[in-house]
XYZ file of C-alpha atoms in Angstrom:
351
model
C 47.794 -62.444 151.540
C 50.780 -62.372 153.731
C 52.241 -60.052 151.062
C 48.893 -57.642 150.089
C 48.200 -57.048 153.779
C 51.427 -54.745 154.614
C 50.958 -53.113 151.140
C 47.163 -52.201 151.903
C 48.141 -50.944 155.271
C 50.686 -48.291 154.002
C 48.233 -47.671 151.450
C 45.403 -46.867 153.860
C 47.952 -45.241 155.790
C 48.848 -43.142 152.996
C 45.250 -42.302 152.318
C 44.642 -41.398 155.719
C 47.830 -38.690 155.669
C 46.366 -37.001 152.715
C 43.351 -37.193 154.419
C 44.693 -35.524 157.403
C 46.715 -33.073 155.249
C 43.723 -32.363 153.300
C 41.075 -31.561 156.414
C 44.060 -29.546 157.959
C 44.391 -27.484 155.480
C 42.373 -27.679 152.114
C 38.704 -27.902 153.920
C 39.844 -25.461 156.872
C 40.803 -23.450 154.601
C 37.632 -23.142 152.444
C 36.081 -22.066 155.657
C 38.149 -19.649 156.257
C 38.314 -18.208 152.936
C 34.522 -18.152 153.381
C 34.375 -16.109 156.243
C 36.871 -13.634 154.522
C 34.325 -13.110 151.694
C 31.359 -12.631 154.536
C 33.555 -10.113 156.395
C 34.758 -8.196 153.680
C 31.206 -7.759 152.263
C 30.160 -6.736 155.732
C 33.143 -3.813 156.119
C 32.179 -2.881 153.131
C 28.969 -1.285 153.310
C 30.107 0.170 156.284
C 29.960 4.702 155.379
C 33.035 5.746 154.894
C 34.925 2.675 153.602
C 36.136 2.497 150.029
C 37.809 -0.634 149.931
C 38.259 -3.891 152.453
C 40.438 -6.587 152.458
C 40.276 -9.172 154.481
C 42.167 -12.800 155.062
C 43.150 -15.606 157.692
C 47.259 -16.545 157.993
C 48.037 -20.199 159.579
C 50.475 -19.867 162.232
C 54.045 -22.355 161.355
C 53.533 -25.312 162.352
C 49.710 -24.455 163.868
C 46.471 -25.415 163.121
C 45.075 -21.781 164.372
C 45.113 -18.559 162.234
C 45.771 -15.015 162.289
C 42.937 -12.999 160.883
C 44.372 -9.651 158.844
C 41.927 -6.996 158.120
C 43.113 -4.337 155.523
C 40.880 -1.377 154.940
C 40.531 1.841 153.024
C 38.152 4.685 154.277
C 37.579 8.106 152.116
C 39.568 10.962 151.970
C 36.393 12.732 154.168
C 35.754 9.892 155.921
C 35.037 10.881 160.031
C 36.303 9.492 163.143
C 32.978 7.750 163.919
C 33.146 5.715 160.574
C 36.996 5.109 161.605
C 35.411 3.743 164.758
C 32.607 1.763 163.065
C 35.442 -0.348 161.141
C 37.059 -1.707 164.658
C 33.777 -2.205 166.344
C 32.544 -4.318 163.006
C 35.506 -6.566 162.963
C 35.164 -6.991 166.929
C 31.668 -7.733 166.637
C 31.898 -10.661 163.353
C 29.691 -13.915 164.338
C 32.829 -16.412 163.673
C 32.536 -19.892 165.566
C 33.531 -20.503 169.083
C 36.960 -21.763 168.179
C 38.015 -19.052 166.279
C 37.859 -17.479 170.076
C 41.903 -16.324 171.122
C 42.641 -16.188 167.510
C 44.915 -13.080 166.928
C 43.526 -10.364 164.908
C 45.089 -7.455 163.314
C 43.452 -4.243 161.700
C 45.014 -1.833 159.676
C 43.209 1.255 158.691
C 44.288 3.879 156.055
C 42.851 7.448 155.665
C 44.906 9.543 152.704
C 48.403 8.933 153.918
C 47.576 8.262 157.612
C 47.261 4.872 159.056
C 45.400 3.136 162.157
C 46.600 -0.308 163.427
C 45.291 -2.614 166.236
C 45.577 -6.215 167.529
C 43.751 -8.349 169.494
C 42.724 -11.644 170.418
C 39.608 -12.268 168.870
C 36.565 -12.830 171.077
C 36.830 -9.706 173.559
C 35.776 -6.272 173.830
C 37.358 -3.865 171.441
C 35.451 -0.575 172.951
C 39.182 0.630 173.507
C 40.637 -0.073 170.474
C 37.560 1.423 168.385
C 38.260 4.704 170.761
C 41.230 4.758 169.618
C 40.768 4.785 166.094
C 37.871 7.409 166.840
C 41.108 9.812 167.810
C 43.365 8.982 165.597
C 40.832 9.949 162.369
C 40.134 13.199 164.688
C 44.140 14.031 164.421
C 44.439 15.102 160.556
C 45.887 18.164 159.315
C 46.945 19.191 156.196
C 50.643 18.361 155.417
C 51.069 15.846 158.610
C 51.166 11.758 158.524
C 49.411 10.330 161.808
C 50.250 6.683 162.517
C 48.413 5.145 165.211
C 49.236 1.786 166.549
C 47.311 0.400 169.314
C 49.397 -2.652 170.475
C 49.252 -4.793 173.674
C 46.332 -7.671 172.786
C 45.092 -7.546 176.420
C 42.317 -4.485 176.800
C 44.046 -3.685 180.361
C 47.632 -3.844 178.609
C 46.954 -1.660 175.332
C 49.753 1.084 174.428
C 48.435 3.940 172.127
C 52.042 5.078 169.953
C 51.201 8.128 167.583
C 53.609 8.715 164.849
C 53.286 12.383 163.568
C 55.233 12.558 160.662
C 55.705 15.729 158.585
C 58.383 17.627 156.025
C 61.485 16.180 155.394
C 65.064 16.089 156.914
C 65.838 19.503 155.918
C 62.679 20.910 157.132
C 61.879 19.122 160.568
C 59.650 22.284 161.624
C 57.084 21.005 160.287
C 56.894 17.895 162.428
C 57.609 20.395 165.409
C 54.922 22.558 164.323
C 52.295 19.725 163.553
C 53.316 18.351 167.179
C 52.543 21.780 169.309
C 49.443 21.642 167.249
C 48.239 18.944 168.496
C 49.406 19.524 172.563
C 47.420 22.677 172.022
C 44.415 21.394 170.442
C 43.928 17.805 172.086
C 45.644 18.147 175.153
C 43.469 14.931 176.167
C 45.821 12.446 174.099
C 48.592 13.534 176.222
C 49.121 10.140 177.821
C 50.235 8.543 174.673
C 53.579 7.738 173.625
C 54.609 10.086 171.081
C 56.887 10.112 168.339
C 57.602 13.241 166.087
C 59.515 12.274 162.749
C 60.159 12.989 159.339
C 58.304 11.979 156.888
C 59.797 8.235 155.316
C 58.607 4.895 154.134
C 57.395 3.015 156.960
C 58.442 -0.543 155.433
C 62.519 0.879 155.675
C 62.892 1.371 159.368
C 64.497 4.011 160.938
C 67.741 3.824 159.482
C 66.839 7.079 157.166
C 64.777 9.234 158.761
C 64.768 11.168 162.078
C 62.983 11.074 164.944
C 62.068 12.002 168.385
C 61.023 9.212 170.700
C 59.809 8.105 174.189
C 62.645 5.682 175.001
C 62.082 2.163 177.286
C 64.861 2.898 180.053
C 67.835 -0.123 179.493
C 67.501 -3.307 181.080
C 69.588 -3.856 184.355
C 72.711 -5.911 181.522
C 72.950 -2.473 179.692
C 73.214 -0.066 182.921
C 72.967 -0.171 186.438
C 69.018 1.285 186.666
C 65.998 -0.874 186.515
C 64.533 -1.548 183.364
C 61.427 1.420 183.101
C 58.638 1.404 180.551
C 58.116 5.018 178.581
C 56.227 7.516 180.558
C 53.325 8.209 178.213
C 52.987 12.083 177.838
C 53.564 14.887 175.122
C 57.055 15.611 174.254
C 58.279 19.333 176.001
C 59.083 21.798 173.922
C 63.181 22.089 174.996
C 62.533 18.573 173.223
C 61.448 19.253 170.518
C 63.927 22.121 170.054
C 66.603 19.873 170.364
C 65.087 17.385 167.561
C 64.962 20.435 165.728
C 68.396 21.904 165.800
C 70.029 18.703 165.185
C 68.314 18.734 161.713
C 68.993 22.617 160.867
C 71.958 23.421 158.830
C 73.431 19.920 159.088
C 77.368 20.289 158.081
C 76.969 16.520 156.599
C 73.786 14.322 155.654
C 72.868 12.202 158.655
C 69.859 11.189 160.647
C 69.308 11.555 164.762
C 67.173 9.673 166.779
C 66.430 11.513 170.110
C 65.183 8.660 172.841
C 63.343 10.555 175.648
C 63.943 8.794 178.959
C 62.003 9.566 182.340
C 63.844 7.766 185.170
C 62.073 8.460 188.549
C 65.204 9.520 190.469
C 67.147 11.293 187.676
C 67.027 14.726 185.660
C 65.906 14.315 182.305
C 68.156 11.835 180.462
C 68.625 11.537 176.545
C 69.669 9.090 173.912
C 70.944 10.543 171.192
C 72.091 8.780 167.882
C 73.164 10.030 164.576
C 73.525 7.329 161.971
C 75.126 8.245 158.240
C 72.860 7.865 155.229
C 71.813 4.713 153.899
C 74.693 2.782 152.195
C 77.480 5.484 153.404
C 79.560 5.317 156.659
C 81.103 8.308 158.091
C 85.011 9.331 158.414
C 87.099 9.874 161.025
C 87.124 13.356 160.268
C 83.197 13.755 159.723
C 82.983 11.746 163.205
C 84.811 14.321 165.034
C 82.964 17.122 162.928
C 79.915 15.976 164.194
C 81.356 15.915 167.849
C 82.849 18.842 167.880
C 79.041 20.200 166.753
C 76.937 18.250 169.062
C 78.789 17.871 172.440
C 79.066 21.382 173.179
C 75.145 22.298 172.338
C 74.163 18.674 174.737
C 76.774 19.669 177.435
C 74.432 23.103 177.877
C 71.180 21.062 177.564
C 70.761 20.059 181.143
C 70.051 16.573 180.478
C 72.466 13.676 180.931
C 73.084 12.700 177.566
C 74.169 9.231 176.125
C 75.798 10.186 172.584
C 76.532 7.486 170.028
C 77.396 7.935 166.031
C 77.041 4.511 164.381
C 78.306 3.611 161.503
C 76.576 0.358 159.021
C 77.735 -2.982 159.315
C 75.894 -4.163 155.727
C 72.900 -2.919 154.054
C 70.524 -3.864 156.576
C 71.267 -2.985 159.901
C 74.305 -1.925 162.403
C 76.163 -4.172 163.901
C 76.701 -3.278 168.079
C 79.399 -5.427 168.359
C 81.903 -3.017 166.304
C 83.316 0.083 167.861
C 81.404 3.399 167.720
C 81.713 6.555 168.940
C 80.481 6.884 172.570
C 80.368 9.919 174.693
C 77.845 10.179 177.701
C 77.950 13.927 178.468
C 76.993 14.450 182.390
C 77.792 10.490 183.428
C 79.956 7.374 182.336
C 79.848 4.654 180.018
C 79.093 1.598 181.071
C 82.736 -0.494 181.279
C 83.540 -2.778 178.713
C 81.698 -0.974 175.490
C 83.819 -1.214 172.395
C 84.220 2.341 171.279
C 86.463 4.469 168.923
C 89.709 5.856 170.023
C 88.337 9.226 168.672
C 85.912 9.442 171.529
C 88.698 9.209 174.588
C 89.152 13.537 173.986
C 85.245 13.328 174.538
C 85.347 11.323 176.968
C 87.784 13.338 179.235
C 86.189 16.630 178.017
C 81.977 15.949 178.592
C 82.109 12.497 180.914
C 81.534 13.198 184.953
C 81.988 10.023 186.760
């Protein structure tokens, strides 16, 4: 007996593991799964929906889940339906504790695309208005991507992504963009972005675009860190998007950050970043200077005016030396930049 007794225990103790692992997983799980079934059978008789998919994602190392709606609507489908679809998934009977659980919506209309998040167990009125505007924003030959982000209903930020022709015709993202200032001028507070049109899984690094920018934290420069200031992009913006894409003398791709600060003129960021897998020379650097700097030095904005090159397939690297110049201001000491930008520098920078 002496010798069964510790064998039985780490048996039991064993059983009771499994047990554990089992009921933490395997049977919550089966619930779950259930629930998927019940709310993808209830999106889907909703009008306008084609297809819905729906499924719950355990957190690491949590018992809680994330619930991930993915949904289709019809070419024709209208805003209301769009609406319908957020208001549904707000409104699905699931137990008390599935109350704070984060849930995510995404909501695709020919090649336009509506995505929320929010902590299920609230009021989604906000986010179902929002999808109600973004289904009202097609036109032919534009991308819309909405993404309502924020989780809190007094916290949401609505980003719109219009996305049209390609990087050697970025009129048609300008001209899709005064569209819509001139036909909905009650989206204006938004934050917009006007881009090219790209795959959204690949990240900026090759495609342009024009931005609201999130003014630097107080590490990167001396002025208080500053949300966006939601509102349409001006035209003298998108102007400038545009001529930094017309008759390029060398591929490359320029993101325009829009910054507001509340005691400043109108202050850009401006980066151009070579073509996926290239880097550019020495002499294509200063090409591209010798280009640029003259048009921002006439634009009446400060200007902060990098050209990064790759560090690797996946990314840039800010701890290697690029080309800096901020036309109408000064660098912030200690940034490791290129020889080739001290002529710039001496040329464009006021201190």
């Amino acid at each position: 007996m002496r010798s069964t007794v510790p064998t039985l225990g780490l048996l039991m103790a064993a059983v009771l593991l499994t047990g554990c692992g089992y009921f933490g997983h395997g049977r919550d799980q089966a619930e779950h799964d259930s629930w998927s079934r019940k709310i993808e059978t209830a999106i889907r008789a909703l009008p306008g929906v084609t297809e819905a998919s729906h499924r719950f994602e355990r957190y690491k190392g949590n018992r809680n889940f994330n619930a991930i709606l993915d949904v289709r609507l019809r070419d024709d489908a209208t805003p209301a339906e769009a609406a319908s679809v957020v208001s549904a998934m707000g409104a699905q009977p699931l137990p008390r504790r599935f109350q704070g659980d984060p849930t995510a919506v995404t909501i695709d209309r020919m090649a336009d695309s509506y995505y929320a998040y929010w902590l299920f167990g609230r009021d989604v009125s906000t986010e179902a208005n929002a999808a109600n505007n973004w289904a009202r924003l097609w036109a032919a030959g534009t991308e819309v991507h909405w993404d309502s982000s924020g989780g809190d209903a007094n916290r949401i930020t609505n980003t719109i992504d219009i996305r049209a022709g390609s990087e050697s015709e970025p009129h048609r993202a300008t001209a899709a963009m005064r569209r819509i200032i001139r036909d909905f001028p009650e989206l204006a507070s938004n934050q917009w972005i006007v881009s090219t049109v790209h795959e959204r899984e690949r990240g900026f690094t090759n495609h342009s675009a024009r931005f609201p920018g999130s003014y630097p934290w107080p590490h990167d420069r001396v002025t208080p860190h500053q949300e966006p200031t939601p509102r349409f992009p001006s035209n003298d913006e998108l102007d400038l998007w545009q001529w930094f894409l017309t008759d390029q003398p060398i591929p490359f791709f320029a993101r325009v950050s829009v910054y507001d600060p509340p005691f400043e003129g109108l202050t850009l960021g401006v980066t151009v970043f070579p073509p996926v897998g290239t880097e550019f020379s020495a002499a294509q650097t200063t090409q591209l200077a010798d280009l640029h700097l003259p048009y921002l030095a006439g634009s009446g904005a400060a200007v902060d005016y990098t050209i990064h090159t790759p560090n690797g397939p996946g990314g840039y690297s800010y701890g290697r030396p690029f080309f800096e110049v901020v036309v109408g201001g000064c660098q912030t000491p200690g940034h490791n930049v290129l020889p080739e930008s001290q002529p710039y520098v001496r040329q464009y920078e006021h201190c």
